[in-house]
């Protein structure tokens, strides 16, 4: 077994603290890479606090993982020692169901294996995430990372990047569309970058008036403060799409009123409590309320390759691991500029 250092929550009420654990030896199809950087997703915070469901503890969060390969198994074909590598939210799936065969491993019909707070395909071995010094992953769930991009700023592409890229591609958001990005945090700021790259007119809908300047720098064409009724009134019935990245409870009925007839509200944010939806919010305008979960392996690689080609990365604040709780506190206040990334050398 490989002795591993990480930061773990021992239960839903304790802070993260240093913890030692073991990872499996590198199997024939496995890749081991030493983790250089790991992004901090709001999902990390939801899961260590049991916001969604009973977690598996001790829990080592982290699913925006990049680093350098130190060992490959005898049958590994796609990677070699010294290559840069990345792993996002998935480390395995059944590989046999129709969704897996289509490269939609995130929707595996037999239950995919998430990078942490999850069980391996044997349905009994827990997985531990990227707030740690090294990781062993089957090569099919390892992504190629370009040397052209800043490595720390590439880490958030593995979750915030693909989670916003995938629905924008699926619903073919682009030229001629008016796209609203609801919430300017980790996911939101990547959604702005991709929306602009795909040719849409992008408006940021935000609770934080002080983010207006940043939204413009990210490429957004308009900025609306959602607590200001006058500003909201101006965008009633205006958008073709809303990409909702908000992590806290909010009123869907209000935002649905900002869509045009046939408009689509795409949920990617996962607040801890269920939404309350009035049927009139949808039927008065034939509107769609849809959702999307991260992205499969082929699409994640496609996104990473496009980001390398067009020089797209996240805007990050690099932190020491000991500052993770301060980062979580800021995240809860909506004060993320626009992704915290942990420098794993500080572990
Ligand atoms: P984040 O960086 O904390 O950003 C969330 C943003 O939501 C905040 O910056 C804030 O932006 C806005 N917000 C917060 N509270 C709000 C409220 N009460 N009302 C309105 N807006 C509010 O979080 P993230 O990492 O981007 O993640 C966002 C959500 O997506 C989380 O729930 C996360 O679990 C989920 N997620 C889903 C997937 C998926 O596959 N679907 C993948 C990753 C993450 P403003 O200051 O601009 O208002
Ligand atoms: Zn995430
Ligand atoms: Zn499957």
Coordinates of C-alpha atoms and ligand atoms in Angstrom, one line a residue:
X1 CA 0.0 0.0 0.0
X2 CA 1.1 3.6 -0.6
X3 CA 1.3 5.7 2.6
X4 CA -0.5 9.0 1.9
X5 CA -0.8 12.3 3.7
X6 CA -4.0 14.3 3.4
X7 CA -6.4 16.7 5.1
X8 CA -9.6 15.0 6.3
X9 CA -12.8 15.7 8.1
X10 CA -13.3 13.0 10.7
X11 CA -17.1 13.7 10.8
X12 CA -19.5 16.4 9.6
X13 CA -19.0 18.6 12.6
X14 CA -15.1 18.8 12.8
X15 CA -12.7 20.9 10.8
X16 CA -10.3 19.4 8.4
X17 CA -7.0 18.3 9.9
X18 CA -3.9 16.3 8.8
X19 CA -4.6 12.6 8.4
X20 CA -2.6 9.7 7.2
X21 CA -4.1 6.9 5.0
X22 CA -3.2 4.3 2.5
X23 CA -3.8 4.1 -1.3
X24 CA -3.7 1.0 -3.3
X25 CA -0.5 -0.1 -5.0
X26 CA -0.2 0.9 -8.7
X27 CA -2.0 -1.9 -10.6
X28 CA -1.4 -2.8 -14.3
X29 CA -3.8 -0.2 -15.6
X30 CA -3.2 2.4 -12.9
X31 CA -1.4 5.8 -12.9
X32 CA 0.1 7.3 -9.8
X33 CA 0.6 11.0 -9.8
X34 CA 1.9 13.4 -7.1
X35 CA -0.6 16.2 -6.5
X36 CA 0.8 19.6 -7.2
X37 CA -2.5 21.6 -6.9
X38 CA -6.1 20.9 -5.9
X39 CA -9.0 23.3 -6.5
X40 CA -11.6 24.0 -3.8
X41 CA -15.1 23.4 -5.0
X42 CA -18.2 24.4 -3.1
X43 CA -19.2 20.7 -3.3
X44 CA -16.3 20.0 -0.9
X45 CA -17.9 22.2 1.6
X46 CA -21.4 20.7 1.0
X47 CA -20.1 17.2 1.4
X48 CA -17.9 17.6 4.6
X49 CA -21.0 19.2 6.2
X50 CA -23.4 16.5 5.0
X51 CA -25.5 19.1 3.2
X52 CA -26.7 16.5 0.6
X53 CA -26.6 13.2 2.4
X54 CA -24.8 11.1 5.0
X55 CA -21.1 11.3 4.0
X56 CA -18.4 8.6 4.3
X57 CA -15.9 9.6 7.0
X58 CA -13.1 10.2 7.4
X59 CA -13.5 12.3 4.3
X60 CA -10.6 13.7 2.2
X61 CA -12.2 16.2 -0.2
X62 CA -10.9 17.5 -3.5
X63 CA -11.8 16.7 -7.1
X64 CA -9.9 19.3 -9.1
X65 CA -6.6 17.5 -9.1
X66 CA -3.4 18.0 -11.1
X67 CA 0.2 16.9 -10.8
X68 CA 3.0 14.9 -12.3
X69 CA 3.0 11.2 -12.9
X70 CA 5.5 9.2 -10.8
X71 CA 4.6 5.6 -11.6
X72 CA 2.5 3.8 -14.3
X73 CA 1.3 0.2 -14.3
X74 CA 2.7 -2.4 -16.8
X75 CA -0.2 -2.2 -19.1
X76 CA -0.7 1.6 -19.2
X77 CA -0.6 2.9 -22.7
X78 CA -1.7 6.5 -22.6
X79 CA 0.7 8.0 -20.0
X80 CA 4.3 7.9 -19.0
X81 CA 6.3 8.9 -15.9
X82 CA 6.9 12.7 -15.9
X83 CA 3.7 13.6 -17.8
X84 CA 1.3 16.1 -16.3
X85 CA -2.0 14.5 -15.3
X86 CA -5.4 15.4 -13.9
X87 CA -8.4 13.8 -12.3
X88 CA -11.8 15.4 -11.8
X89 CA -14.9 14.2 -10.0
X90 CA -14.8 10.6 -11.2
X91 CA -12.3 7.8 -10.7
X92 CA -14.3 4.8 -12.0
X93 CA -17.7 3.6 -13.3
X94 CA -19.2 0.3 -14.5
X95 CA -17.9 0.8 -18.0
X96 CA -20.5 -1.5 -19.4
X97 CA -23.9 0.4 -19.2
X98 CA -25.2 2.3 -22.2
X99 CA -24.2 5.7 -20.7
X100 CA -20.6 4.6 -19.9
X101 CA -20.3 3.2 -23.4
X102 CA -21.3 6.7 -24.7
X103 CA -18.7 8.4 -22.6
X104 CA -21.3 9.7 -20.2
X105 CA -19.7 8.0 -17.1
X106 CA -21.2 10.7 -14.8
X107 CA -24.6 9.1 -15.5
X108 CA -23.4 5.5 -15.1
X109 CA -26.6 3.4 -14.6
X110 CA -24.8 1.2 -12.1
X111 CA -23.3 4.1 -10.0
X112 CA -20.1 5.8 -10.9
X113 CA -17.3 6.1 -8.4
X114 CA -16.7 9.7 -7.3
X115 CA -13.2 10.8 -6.4
X116 CA -14.1 11.1 -2.7
X117 CA -17.0 10.4 -0.4
X118 CA -17.8 7.4 -2.6
X119 CA -17.1 3.7 -2.9
X120 CA -14.9 1.9 -5.5
X121 CA -16.7 -0.4 -7.9
X122 CA -16.3 -3.2 -5.3
X123 CA -19.0 -1.1 -3.5
X124 CA -17.0 -1.3 -0.2
X125 CA -13.7 0.5 -0.5
X126 CA -14.0 4.2 0.2
X127 CA -12.3 6.8 -2.1
X128 CA -10.2 9.7 -0.9
X129 CA -9.8 13.0 -2.8
X130 CA -7.2 15.5 -3.8
X131 CA -6.4 17.3 -0.5
X132 CA -3.5 14.9 -0.4
X133 CA 0.0 14.4 -1.7
X134 CA -0.5 11.5 -4.2
X135 CA -3.3 9.6 -5.9
X136 CA -3.6 6.3 -7.8
X137 CA -6.3 6.2 -10.6
X138 CA -7.1 3.8 -13.4
X139 CA -5.7 5.4 -16.6
X140 CA -9.1 5.6 -18.2
X141 CA -10.1 8.2 -15.6
X142 CA -6.9 10.2 -15.9
X143 CA -6.8 13.3 -18.1
X144 CA -3.9 14.7 -20.1
X145 CA -2.9 18.2 -19.0
X146 CA -1.1 20.6 -21.3
X147 CA 2.2 22.0 -20.3
X148 CA 1.2 25.3 -22.1
X149 CA -1.2 26.4 -19.3
X150 CA -0.4 27.6 -15.8
X151 CA -0.8 24.3 -13.8
X152 CA -2.5 25.7 -10.7
X153 CA -5.0 27.7 -12.8
X154 CA -5.8 24.5 -14.8
X155 CA -6.9 22.5 -11.8
X156 CA -10.4 24.1 -11.6
X157 CA -11.1 23.1 -15.1
X158 CA -11.5 19.5 -13.8
X159 CA -14.8 20.4 -12.1
X160 CA -15.8 24.1 -12.4
X161 CA -14.7 24.0 -16.1
X162 CA -16.4 20.8 -17.3
X163 CA -19.6 21.4 -15.2
X164 CA -20.2 24.6 -17.1
X165 CA -18.8 23.6 -20.5
X166 CA -20.9 20.4 -20.7
X167 CA -24.4 22.0 -20.4
X168 CA -23.5 25.0 -22.7
X169 CA -22.4 22.5 -25.3
X170 CA -25.4 20.1 -24.8
X171 CA -27.9 22.9 -25.2
X172 CA -25.8 24.5 -28.0
X173 CA -25.6 27.9 -26.4
X174 CA -23.8 30.3 -28.7
X175 CA -24.2 33.0 -31.2
X176 CA -27.5 34.8 -31.1
X177 CA -28.3 33.6 -27.6
X178 CA -28.7 35.7 -24.5
X179 CA -27.1 33.7 -21.7
X180 CA -27.4 34.6 -18.0
X181 CA -24.9 33.2 -15.5
X182 CA -26.5 33.2 -12.1
X183 CA -23.9 33.4 -9.3
X184 CA -20.3 34.6 -10.0
X185 CA -18.2 32.1 -8.1
X186 CA -16.0 29.2 -9.2
X187 CA -18.5 27.7 -11.7
X188 CA -20.0 31.0 -12.6
X189 CA -16.7 32.6 -13.7
X190 CA -15.9 29.6 -15.9
X191 CA -19.4 29.8 -17.4
X192 CA -18.8 33.4 -18.3
X193 CA -15.6 32.5 -20.1
X194 CA -17.1 29.6 -22.0
X195 CA -20.3 31.5 -22.8
X196 CA -18.3 34.4 -24.3
X197 CA -16.0 32.0 -26.2
X198 CA -19.1 30.3 -27.7
X199 CA -20.4 33.7 -28.9
X200 CA -23.4 34.3 -26.6
X201 CA -24.3 37.6 -25.1
X202 CA -23.5 37.0 -21.4
X203 CA -25.1 38.7 -18.5
X204 CA -24.0 38.0 -14.9
X205 CA -26.8 37.9 -12.3
X206 CA -25.2 38.4 -9.0
X207 CA -25.9 39.2 -5.3
X208 CA -22.6 41.0 -5.1
X209 CA -22.5 44.5 -6.6
X210 CA -18.8 44.7 -6.1
X211 CA -18.2 41.9 -8.6
X212 CA -19.3 44.1 -11.6
X213 CA -15.8 45.1 -12.6
X214 CA -14.5 41.6 -12.5
X215 CA -17.5 40.3 -14.5
X216 CA -16.5 42.8 -17.3
X217 CA -12.9 41.7 -17.2
X218 CA -14.0 38.1 -17.5
X219 CA -15.8 39.1 -20.7
X220 CA -19.4 39.5 -19.6
X221 CA -21.4 42.0 -21.6
X222 CA -23.9 43.0 -18.8
X223 CA -24.2 42.8 -15.0
X224 CA -27.4 42.7 -13.0
X225 CA -27.6 43.0 -9.2
X226 CA -30.4 40.5 -8.3
X227 CA -31.3 42.4 -5.1
X228 CA -32.2 45.5 -7.1
X229 CA -35.9 45.2 -8.4
X230 CA -35.3 47.9 -11.0
X231 CA -32.4 46.2 -12.6
X232 CA -34.3 42.9 -12.5
X233 CA -37.3 44.4 -14.2
X234 CA -35.2 45.4 -17.2
X235 CA -34.3 41.8 -17.9
X236 CA -37.8 40.2 -17.4
X237 CA -38.4 37.8 -20.3
X238 CA -34.9 38.6 -21.7
X239 CA -32.8 35.4 -21.6
X240 CA -32.7 32.3 -23.8
X241 CA -30.7 30.4 -21.1
X242 CA -29.9 30.8 -17.4
X243 CA -27.0 28.8 -16.1
X244 CA -27.7 28.6 -12.4
X245 CA -24.6 28.0 -10.3
X246 CA -25.9 29.1 -7.0
X247 CA -25.0 27.0 -4.0
X248 CA -27.6 28.4 -1.5
X249 CA -31.4 28.3 -1.5
X250 CA -32.9 30.8 -3.9
X251 CA -36.2 31.5 -5.6
X252 CA -36.4 29.7 -9.0
X253 CA -39.8 31.3 -9.8
X254 CA -38.1 34.7 -9.8
X255 CA -35.4 33.7 -12.2
X256 CA -37.7 31.7 -14.5
X257 CA -39.5 35.0 -15.0
X258 CA -36.4 36.4 -16.6
X259 CA -36.5 33.8 -19.5
X260 CA -38.1 34.4 -22.9
X261 CA -40.8 32.0 -24.2
X262 CA -39.2 28.6 -24.6
X263 CA -36.3 29.7 -22.4
X264 CA -34.2 27.1 -20.5
X265 CA -33.1 27.3 -16.9
X266 CA -30.1 25.0 -16.4
X267 CA -29.4 23.9 -12.8
X268 CA -25.8 23.0 -11.9
X269 CA -25.7 24.5 -8.4
X270 CA -27.0 22.1 -5.7
X271 CA -28.4 24.0 -2.7
X272 CA -28.9 21.9 0.5
X273 CA -32.7 22.2 0.5
X274 CA -35.3 21.4 -2.3
X275 CA -36.6 24.1 -4.5
X276 CA -40.2 25.3 -4.4
X277 CA -41.6 25.7 -7.9
X278 CA -44.9 27.1 -9.0
X279 CA -46.2 25.3 -12.2
X280 CA -47.1 28.7 -13.6
X281 CA -43.5 29.7 -13.7
X282 CA -43.0 27.1 -16.4
X283 CA -46.3 26.8 -18.2
X284 CA -46.6 30.6 -18.8
X285 CA -44.0 30.7 -21.5
X286 CA -43.3 26.9 -22.2
X287 CA -40.1 27.1 -20.2
X288 CA -37.8 24.3 -19.4
X289 CA -36.1 23.5 -16.1
X290 CA -33.2 21.2 -16.6
X291 CA -30.0 20.1 -14.9
X292 CA -26.5 18.8 -15.7
X293 CA -23.9 16.9 -13.7
X294 CA -20.1 17.5 -14.4
X295 CA -19.1 15.8 -17.7
X296 CA -17.8 12.5 -19.0
X297 CA -14.2 11.6 -19.6
X298 CA -14.2 12.2 -23.4
X299 CA -15.8 15.6 -23.0
X300 CA -13.5 16.6 -20.2
X301 CA -10.5 15.9 -22.3
X302 CA -12.1 17.8 -25.2
X303 CA -12.6 20.8 -22.9
X304 CA -9.0 20.6 -21.6
X305 CA -7.6 20.5 -25.1
X306 CA -9.7 23.4 -26.2
X307 CA -8.7 25.4 -23.1
X308 CA -5.0 24.7 -24.0
X309 CA -5.6 25.8 -27.6
X310 CA -7.4 29.0 -26.6
X311 CA -5.5 29.7 -23.4
X312 CA -8.5 29.4 -21.0
X313 CA -7.9 28.8 -17.3
X314 CA -9.5 29.7 -14.1
X315 CA -8.8 33.0 -12.2
X316 CA -7.4 31.7 -8.9
X317 CA -6.2 32.5 -5.4
X318 CA -3.5 30.1 -4.4
X319 CA -3.7 29.1 -0.8
X320 CA -1.7 27.1 1.8
X321 CA -3.7 24.1 3.0
X322 CA -3.7 25.5 6.6
X323 CA -5.9 28.3 5.3
X324 CA -8.6 26.0 4.0
X325 CA -11.1 27.0 6.7
X326 CA -10.6 30.7 6.0
X327 CA -11.3 29.9 2.3
X328 CA -14.5 28.0 3.2
X329 CA -15.7 31.0 5.3
X330 CA -15.2 33.3 2.4
X331 CA -16.9 30.8 0.1
X332 CA -20.0 30.8 2.3
X333 CA -20.1 34.6 2.0
X334 CA -20.0 34.4 -1.8
X335 CA -16.5 36.0 -1.6
X336 CA -14.6 33.8 -4.0
X337 CA -12.3 35.4 -6.6
X338 CA -12.9 33.1 -8.4
X339 CA -11.5 29.7 -7.3
X340 CA -9.3 28.8 -4.4
X341 CA -6.6 26.4 -5.3
X342 CA -4.5 24.6 -2.7
X343 CA -0.7 24.5 -3.2
X344 CA -0.1 20.9 -2.2
X345 CA 3.5 21.6 -1.4
X346 CA 2.2 23.2 1.8
X347 CA 0.7 19.9 3.0
Ligands
LIG1 P1 -19.0 29.2 -5.2 O1 -17.7 29.5 -5.8 O2 -19.2 29.4 -3.8 O3 -20.0 30.1 -6.0 C1 -21.4 30.2 -5.8 C2 -21.9 31.6 -6.0 O4 -23.3 31.6 -5.8 C3 -21.4 32.6 -5.1 O5 -20.2 33.1 -5.4 C4 -22.5 33.7 -5.2 O6 -22.3 34.5 -6.4 C5 -23.7 32.9 -5.5 N1 -24.6 32.8 -4.2 C6 -24.2 32.3 -3.0 N2 -25.3 32.4 -2.2 C7 -26.3 32.9 -2.9 C8 -27.6 33.2 -2.6 N3 -28.1 33.0 -1.3 N4 -28.4 33.7 -3.6 C9 -28.0 33.9 -4.8 N5 -26.7 33.7 -5.1 C10 -25.8 33.2 -4.2 O7 -19.5 27.7 -5.6 P2 -19.1 26.8 -6.8 O8 -17.9 26.0 -6.5 O9 -19.1 27.6 -8.1 O10 -20.3 25.8 -6.8 C11 -21.6 26.3 -7.0 C12 -22.7 25.2 -6.8 O11 -22.5 24.2 -7.9 C13 -22.5 24.4 -5.5 O12 -23.8 24.1 -5.0 C14 -21.8 23.1 -5.9 O13 -22.0 22.0 -5.1 C15 -22.4 22.9 -7.3 N6 -21.7 22.0 -8.2 C16 -22.4 21.3 -9.0 C17 -21.8 20.5 -10.0 C18 -22.6 19.7 -11.0 O14 -22.0 18.7 -11.5 N7 -23.8 20.0 -11.2 C19 -20.4 20.5 -10.1 C20 -19.7 21.3 -9.2 C21 -20.3 22.1 -8.3 P3 -22.7 36.1 -6.4 O15 -21.8 36.7 -5.3 O16 -22.3 36.5 -7.8 O17 -24.1 36.2 -6.1
LIG2 ZN1 -16.7 20.3 -7.9
LIG3 ZN1 -22.0 2.5 -16.3

